[in-house]
Each structure stands twice: as structure tokens, then as C-alpha cells.
């Protein structure tokens, strides 16, 4: 499939990986809702199991609807291949378990997704795999944090919910120098805003639940990277742990993906408007948004992101009580975790996504009791702004 003409991302998200003529001319990929595939004869079954003949065997090992999604995701993330999973965490765990064995070490960016942190803790308790966190602010800092037993560098950028950024090109260069694979959780950006593989990183993981799906109706995950590595994941942690995606969910992701560029442009535009509004509001203390030219990581944003994204966080004057009072006054904006949906979603990290992190640790990560995270949706930004404004006015 290597010689296929490549198009711009706006076109690839609609067409890549699907050939209507192979499916009775159906414009839209069919949902192959089947668990298994009938062999023409016993010998064909033998050949497929031996890998001597290509073709489907059983849907945990491959499914046509899922394959279309995987080819499309590989193309837009600029990778050789992709694998789809039943959740972002199934994707993250398949990669981390593939890259580590007892006694190995994982170096993480400061602040990773809560369940990724939970997974690392579990791997530590059960298999003595260690992990440490680094700000990853410079090459020297990174080199100091690497141990002889480090087998994976794991990065999230922007970091949730403080919106700090990590320079992916710098981390990729260190990974190359040391021969350590660099894994990037690209959930917050989607490939429309950031393509870590083009910056030299080795593996991208996604919670496709978020911007990839975009409609808040699927839990799914994606891994993109080199063909050899993904083949190994497919035959080990994907096949034998088994966190696969359903054909219907793959179909919903294919449907959502078609509008990814259109949606992301709108998310980004709305977020810029809401950032300007919050930045000037008297009831708001501080706003964290990578598109803020005074944000310390603004140069990194310019370098590696095409736009600043649809997420921002801000602090109010006061603590938990004021934050909750404000959130309870909202009428349009929904109080919910997750992100990247058409609906604007708001959550309070200290009592929700990061409530399991002890307060002291939280504050070290920059998560104050008055910090609020907003996933700016696709509504008219004026309506989002008016809702925020009426709820903020109660705090003044
Ligand atoms: C949501 C999320 C995950 C986990 O994905 P699920 O689809 O919920 O399993 C991982 N990383 C990031 C950055 C996320 O936002």
C-alpha cells in the first residue's frame, strides 16, 4: 500500500483506507459485526494461522471496519501503522507493557493522565517496574533523569490540566541518542494540531474518546508507530490481553474523523475567544492557555503545534467552595470530565480528575483548589462566554 497517493489531512480523514469498489460501492464503510470468518476449506485455515496467506481469522486479531480506521489513523499521524483499542487506557497499557519488563524504568513528563499514573503504580507493585517524573525542560535535565534501566520515555503535552508543554523535538533527540523509545500521548492535540512522529518520536497513543471521536459517544484508543513495533504489540499485548475495539465503535470513529479538521478549527477559534474573555474578567485570577503569548511555553507551542488547542484552565479567587458555586451557576456548559466533545465541558480537577492525588502532590503539579478546566466546545463562542459571564458575576 506504500505507493498510494497521499492527500492533505482534510482529505485523508474522509477517504484514506477505504475503497468503495471493494464493498459493493457502499459510500460509507460497512460495519463488519462478526466475531469470526469462515475459511473456504481446512487448508486455508491452516495457511492463515501460519501467516502464509493474508485474510481475517477472528475479530480479536483483525476486522475489516477496524482495519480501515487503523489505516486512516496511521496516515494522519504520519506513522507506518496503527492499532485500535477499546479504550485509551487499553492503548496506553498495551504500549507500556510491551516496552517494559521487571526491573525496567519509565521516565514520564511531570503530570500524566490519572489512570496512566495508576497503571505505572500497578506495574511497580506487581513487576518492580519503576517510574520517575521530569519537567523535561532541557536536554541536560532529561539526560540526568535517564537511568541505565530506562526503556521508555513517556510524554504528555500539553500537560493536563496546567497546559504546560514539553518540547517534543528535544525529547526525541535525547531518545535517539540513548536508544530509548519516546511515547507521546497526543490526546489533547489530535493529529490535526500536532504530529509527534514527524518530530522524531517513536510511538503515539490516543484516547480516541476525545477529539478523534469528537461526539462523546465512544470510549476508544489508538496506537501509531513503526510497523515492526505495532506488529509485536498486535501479536502480544493486544492479542493476548485483548483490549480490542468493537466494529461499531470503529465505525463511529471513522464517522467522527471525517470532521476532525473542521471541528478542531472551531474548537481552537472558540478557545481563543474564551481565553481573551477570561483573561480580562475581574473574577478570574489566572488563565492557562498555550496560545497566550506570555505563557512560558508559547515558543514551544509555535514550534510544534499548528494551533493552541481547545482546552484551557483558570483559577478563581477563593477555593473549592467558590469553584463549586461558580460551576453550579452554569446553565449551558456541562459539568463533566472528558474533553473534545461538541458540548463545552467543565470540571474541577482537585475534587474530580485529580482527587486521588494527595493535596501536596497536586499543588506541586500546579493544581490549586481553585483551578478549573474547560474543554471549549463547538457552540457559538458568544453563548459560551455569556454563560461563563453570568456565573462569574456571582463571585464578584
Ligand atoms: C482520557 C484520557 C486517557 C484515557 O483514555 P480512555 O479512553 O478514557 O481510556 C489517556 N490520556 C489522556 C490524556 C486522556 O485525556
Short mmCIF file of N, CA and C in Angstrom, two decimals, residues 108-198:
data_model
loop_
_atom_site.label_atom_id
_atom_site.label_comp_id
_atom_site.label_asym_id
_atom_site.label_seq_id
_atom_site.Cartn_x
_atom_site.Cartn_y
_atom_site.Cartn_z
N UNK A 108 8.73 9.72 32.89
CA UNK A 108 7.49 10.37 32.46
C UNK A 108 7.59 11.89 32.59
N UNK A 109 6.82 12.56 31.74
CA UNK A 109 6.69 14.00 31.92
C UNK A 109 5.94 14.25 33.24
N UNK A 110 6.18 15.41 33.82
CA UNK A 110 5.58 15.76 35.12
C UNK A 110 4.06 15.88 34.93
N UNK A 111 3.32 15.00 35.55
CA UNK A 111 1.87 15.05 35.40
C UNK A 111 1.44 14.24 34.19
N UNK A 112 0.98 13.01 34.44
CA UNK A 112 0.40 12.21 33.36
C UNK A 112 -1.05 11.94 33.73
N UNK A 113 -1.82 11.51 32.75
CA UNK A 113 -3.23 11.18 32.95
C UNK A 113 -3.38 10.27 34.17
N UNK A 114 -4.38 10.52 35.00
CA UNK A 114 -4.57 9.82 36.27
C UNK A 114 -4.46 8.30 36.17
N UNK A 115 -5.12 7.69 35.19
CA UNK A 115 -5.10 6.23 35.09
C UNK A 115 -3.78 5.72 34.55
N UNK A 116 -3.06 6.54 33.79
CA UNK A 116 -1.71 6.16 33.35
C UNK A 116 -0.81 6.09 34.58
N UNK A 117 -1.00 7.05 35.48
CA UNK A 117 -0.28 7.05 36.76
C UNK A 117 -0.67 5.79 37.55
N UNK A 118 -1.95 5.46 37.58
CA UNK A 118 -2.42 4.25 38.26
C UNK A 118 -1.79 2.99 37.67
N UNK A 119 -1.69 2.93 36.36
CA UNK A 119 -1.08 1.78 35.68
C UNK A 119 0.39 1.65 36.07
N UNK A 120 1.11 2.78 36.08
CA UNK A 120 2.53 2.75 36.46
C UNK A 120 2.69 2.26 37.89
N UNK A 121 1.79 2.70 38.77
CA UNK A 121 1.84 2.24 40.17
C UNK A 121 1.62 0.74 40.24
N UNK A 122 0.66 0.24 39.48
CA UNK A 122 0.37 -1.19 39.48
C UNK A 122 1.57 -1.98 38.93
N UNK A 123 2.17 -1.49 37.83
CA UNK A 123 3.32 -2.19 37.24
C UNK A 123 4.47 -2.21 38.25
N UNK A 124 4.55 -1.15 39.04
CA UNK A 124 5.60 -1.09 40.05
C UNK A 124 5.36 -2.13 41.15
N UNK A 125 4.11 -2.18 41.66
CA UNK A 125 3.81 -3.13 42.73
C UNK A 125 3.94 -4.57 42.27
N UNK A 126 3.47 -4.85 41.06
CA UNK A 126 3.44 -6.25 40.63
C UNK A 126 4.75 -6.71 40.00
N UNK A 127 5.42 -5.81 39.27
CA UNK A 127 6.57 -6.25 38.47
C UNK A 127 7.84 -5.44 38.73
N UNK A 128 7.82 -4.62 39.79
CA UNK A 128 9.02 -3.83 40.14
C UNK A 128 9.53 -2.98 38.97
N UNK A 129 8.61 -2.53 38.14
CA UNK A 129 8.97 -1.57 37.10
C UNK A 129 8.90 -0.19 37.77
N UNK A 130 9.98 0.58 37.68
CA UNK A 130 9.97 1.87 38.38
C UNK A 130 9.65 3.00 37.41
N UNK A 131 9.29 4.14 37.98
CA UNK A 131 9.00 5.31 37.15
C UNK A 131 9.39 6.56 37.91
N UNK A 132 9.80 7.57 37.19
CA UNK A 132 10.04 8.87 37.80
C UNK A 132 9.49 9.94 36.85
N UNK A 133 9.33 11.14 37.40
CA UNK A 133 8.80 12.24 36.61
C UNK A 133 9.87 13.29 36.41
N UNK A 134 9.83 13.93 35.25
CA UNK A 134 10.78 15.00 34.98
C UNK A 134 10.03 16.16 34.33
N UNK A 135 10.46 17.38 34.63
CA UNK A 135 9.86 18.54 33.98
C UNK A 135 10.19 18.54 32.48
N UNK A 136 11.28 17.85 32.12
CA UNK A 136 11.72 17.77 30.71
C UNK A 136 11.88 19.15 30.10
N UNK A 137 12.50 20.05 30.86
CA UNK A 137 12.66 21.42 30.37
C UNK A 137 13.91 21.61 29.54
N UNK A 138 14.87 20.70 29.67
CA UNK A 138 16.09 20.83 28.87
C UNK A 138 16.69 19.44 28.64
N UNK A 139 17.60 19.40 27.69
CA UNK A 139 18.28 18.16 27.35
C UNK A 139 19.05 17.64 28.57
N UNK A 140 19.72 18.56 29.28
CA UNK A 140 20.53 18.18 30.44
C UNK A 140 19.66 17.55 31.52
N UNK A 141 18.50 18.20 31.76
CA UNK A 141 17.58 17.70 32.78
C UNK A 141 17.09 16.29 32.43
N UNK A 142 16.85 16.09 31.16
CA UNK A 142 16.35 14.80 30.70
C UNK A 142 17.45 13.73 30.83
N UNK A 143 18.66 14.08 30.40
CA UNK A 143 19.77 13.13 30.46
C UNK A 143 20.06 12.72 31.91
N UNK A 144 19.89 13.68 32.82
CA UNK A 144 20.12 13.38 34.23
C UNK A 144 19.08 12.41 34.78
N UNK A 145 17.87 12.50 34.24
CA UNK A 145 16.78 11.68 34.77
C UNK A 145 16.78 10.26 34.19
N UNK A 146 17.51 10.07 33.08
CA UNK A 146 17.55 8.75 32.46
C UNK A 146 18.47 7.82 33.24
N UNK A 147 17.99 6.58 33.46
CA UNK A 147 18.78 5.61 34.20
C UNK A 147 19.24 4.52 33.22
N UNK A 148 20.22 3.71 33.64
CA UNK A 148 20.66 2.63 32.74
C UNK A 148 19.50 1.70 32.37
N UNK A 149 18.52 1.57 33.29
CA UNK A 149 17.41 0.63 33.04
C UNK A 149 16.18 1.31 32.42
N UNK A 150 16.32 2.58 31.96
CA UNK A 150 15.17 3.25 31.35
C UNK A 150 14.91 2.65 29.96
N UNK A 151 13.68 2.18 29.78
CA UNK A 151 13.34 1.57 28.48
C UNK A 151 12.22 2.32 27.76
N UNK A 152 11.73 3.40 28.39
CA UNK A 152 10.65 4.15 27.75
C UNK A 152 10.61 5.57 28.31
N UNK A 153 10.48 6.53 27.40
CA UNK A 153 10.25 7.92 27.80
C UNK A 153 8.81 8.23 27.41
N UNK A 154 8.01 8.62 28.38
CA UNK A 154 6.57 8.77 28.16
C UNK A 154 6.16 10.23 28.39
N UNK A 155 5.61 10.84 27.35
CA UNK A 155 5.35 12.28 27.40
C UNK A 155 3.89 12.61 27.12
N UNK A 156 3.36 13.52 27.91
CA UNK A 156 2.07 14.14 27.57
C UNK A 156 2.33 15.62 27.34
N UNK A 157 1.82 16.18 26.27
CA UNK A 157 1.92 17.61 26.04
C UNK A 157 0.79 18.04 25.14
N UNK A 158 0.00 19.06 25.48
CA UNK A 158 0.02 19.81 26.73
C UNK A 158 -0.29 18.91 27.93
N UNK A 159 0.27 19.29 29.09
CA UNK A 159 0.05 18.53 30.30
C UNK A 159 -1.26 18.96 30.94
N UNK A 160 -2.03 17.96 31.34
CA UNK A 160 -3.34 18.16 31.93
C UNK A 160 -3.21 18.44 33.43
N UNK A 161 -3.88 19.39 34.00
CA UNK A 161 -4.70 20.44 33.39
C UNK A 161 -3.98 21.79 33.35
N UNK A 162 -2.64 21.78 33.55
CA UNK A 162 -1.94 23.05 33.68
C UNK A 162 -1.50 23.63 32.34
N UNK A 163 -1.62 22.84 31.28
CA UNK A 163 -1.32 23.30 29.92
C UNK A 163 0.15 23.63 29.72
N UNK A 164 1.01 23.04 30.54
CA UNK A 164 2.45 23.18 30.29
C UNK A 164 2.79 22.32 29.06
N UNK A 165 3.83 22.71 28.33
CA UNK A 165 4.22 21.97 27.13
C UNK A 165 5.61 21.37 27.28
N UNK A 166 5.84 20.28 26.57
CA UNK A 166 7.16 19.66 26.52
C UNK A 166 7.64 19.75 25.06
N UNK A 167 8.89 20.10 24.89
CA UNK A 167 9.49 20.22 23.56
C UNK A 167 9.76 18.82 22.99
N UNK A 168 8.91 18.39 22.10
CA UNK A 168 8.98 17.00 21.61
C UNK A 168 10.22 16.73 20.76
N UNK A 169 10.66 17.73 20.01
CA UNK A 169 11.85 17.54 19.17
C UNK A 169 13.08 17.29 20.05
N UNK A 170 13.14 18.03 21.16
CA UNK A 170 14.26 17.88 22.10
C UNK A 170 14.22 16.50 22.74
N UNK A 171 13.03 16.08 23.20
CA UNK A 171 12.91 14.77 23.85
C UNK A 171 13.24 13.65 22.84
N UNK A 172 12.76 13.81 21.61
CA UNK A 172 13.01 12.79 20.58
C UNK A 172 14.51 12.66 20.31
N UNK A 173 15.22 13.81 20.31
CA UNK A 173 16.67 13.77 20.05
C UNK A 173 17.39 13.02 21.16
N UNK A 174 16.97 13.25 22.41
CA UNK A 174 17.59 12.55 23.53
C UNK A 174 17.27 11.05 23.45
N UNK A 175 16.02 10.73 23.12
CA UNK A 175 15.62 9.33 22.96
C UNK A 175 16.48 8.62 21.92
N UNK A 176 16.71 9.28 20.79
CA UNK A 176 17.54 8.72 19.70
C UNK A 176 18.96 8.47 20.20
N UNK A 177 19.50 9.52 20.86
CA UNK A 177 20.88 9.44 21.34
C UNK A 177 21.06 8.27 22.29
N UNK A 178 20.06 8.04 23.14
CA UNK A 178 20.16 7.00 24.16
C UNK A 178 19.56 5.67 23.71
N UNK A 179 18.94 5.65 22.55
CA UNK A 179 18.30 4.42 22.08
C UNK A 179 17.08 4.02 22.89
N UNK A 180 16.36 5.03 23.40
CA UNK A 180 15.16 4.75 24.22
C UNK A 180 13.93 5.25 23.48
N UNK A 181 12.93 4.40 23.26
CA UNK A 181 11.74 4.85 22.55
C UNK A 181 10.96 5.94 23.31
N UNK A 182 10.50 6.92 22.54
CA UNK A 182 9.72 8.03 23.12
C UNK A 182 8.26 7.83 22.72
N UNK A 183 7.40 7.73 23.74
CA UNK A 183 5.96 7.55 23.52
C UNK A 183 5.25 8.86 23.86
N UNK A 184 4.36 9.32 22.99
CA UNK A 184 3.65 10.57 23.25
C UNK A 184 2.16 10.33 23.29
N UNK A 185 1.52 10.77 24.36
CA UNK A 185 0.05 10.76 24.43
C UNK A 185 -0.41 12.05 23.75
N UNK A 186 -0.98 11.90 22.55
CA UNK A 186 -1.33 13.05 21.72
C UNK A 186 -2.83 13.40 21.80
N UNK A 187 -3.47 12.92 22.86
CA UNK A 187 -4.93 13.09 23.02
C UNK A 187 -5.37 14.55 22.97
N UNK A 188 -4.62 15.43 23.66
CA UNK A 188 -5.07 16.82 23.80
C UNK A 188 -4.97 17.61 22.49
N UNK A 189 -4.14 17.14 21.57
CA UNK A 189 -3.94 17.89 20.33
C UNK A 189 -4.68 17.28 19.14
N UNK A 190 -4.70 15.98 19.07
CA UNK A 190 -5.14 15.25 17.87
C UNK A 190 -4.10 15.51 16.78
N UNK A 191 -4.03 14.61 15.78
CA UNK A 191 -3.02 14.80 14.73
C UNK A 191 -3.22 16.07 13.91
N UNK A 192 -4.37 16.68 14.03
CA UNK A 192 -4.58 17.92 13.27
C UNK A 192 -3.71 19.06 13.81
N UNK A 193 -3.42 19.02 15.11
CA UNK A 193 -2.63 20.11 15.71
C UNK A 193 -1.18 19.74 15.94
N UNK A 194 -0.89 18.45 16.08
CA UNK A 194 0.48 18.06 16.45
C UNK A 194 0.74 16.64 15.97
N UNK A 195 1.89 16.44 15.29
CA UNK A 195 2.24 15.09 14.82
C UNK A 195 3.62 14.71 15.36
N UNK A 196 3.64 14.11 16.56
CA UNK A 196 4.91 13.81 17.25
C UNK A 196 5.85 12.91 16.44
N UNK A 197 5.31 12.01 15.61
CA UNK A 197 6.20 11.11 14.85
C UNK A 197 7.05 11.91 13.86
N UNK A 198 6.48 12.98 13.32
CA UNK A 198 7.24 13.84 12.40
C UNK A 198 8.35 14.60 13.13
#
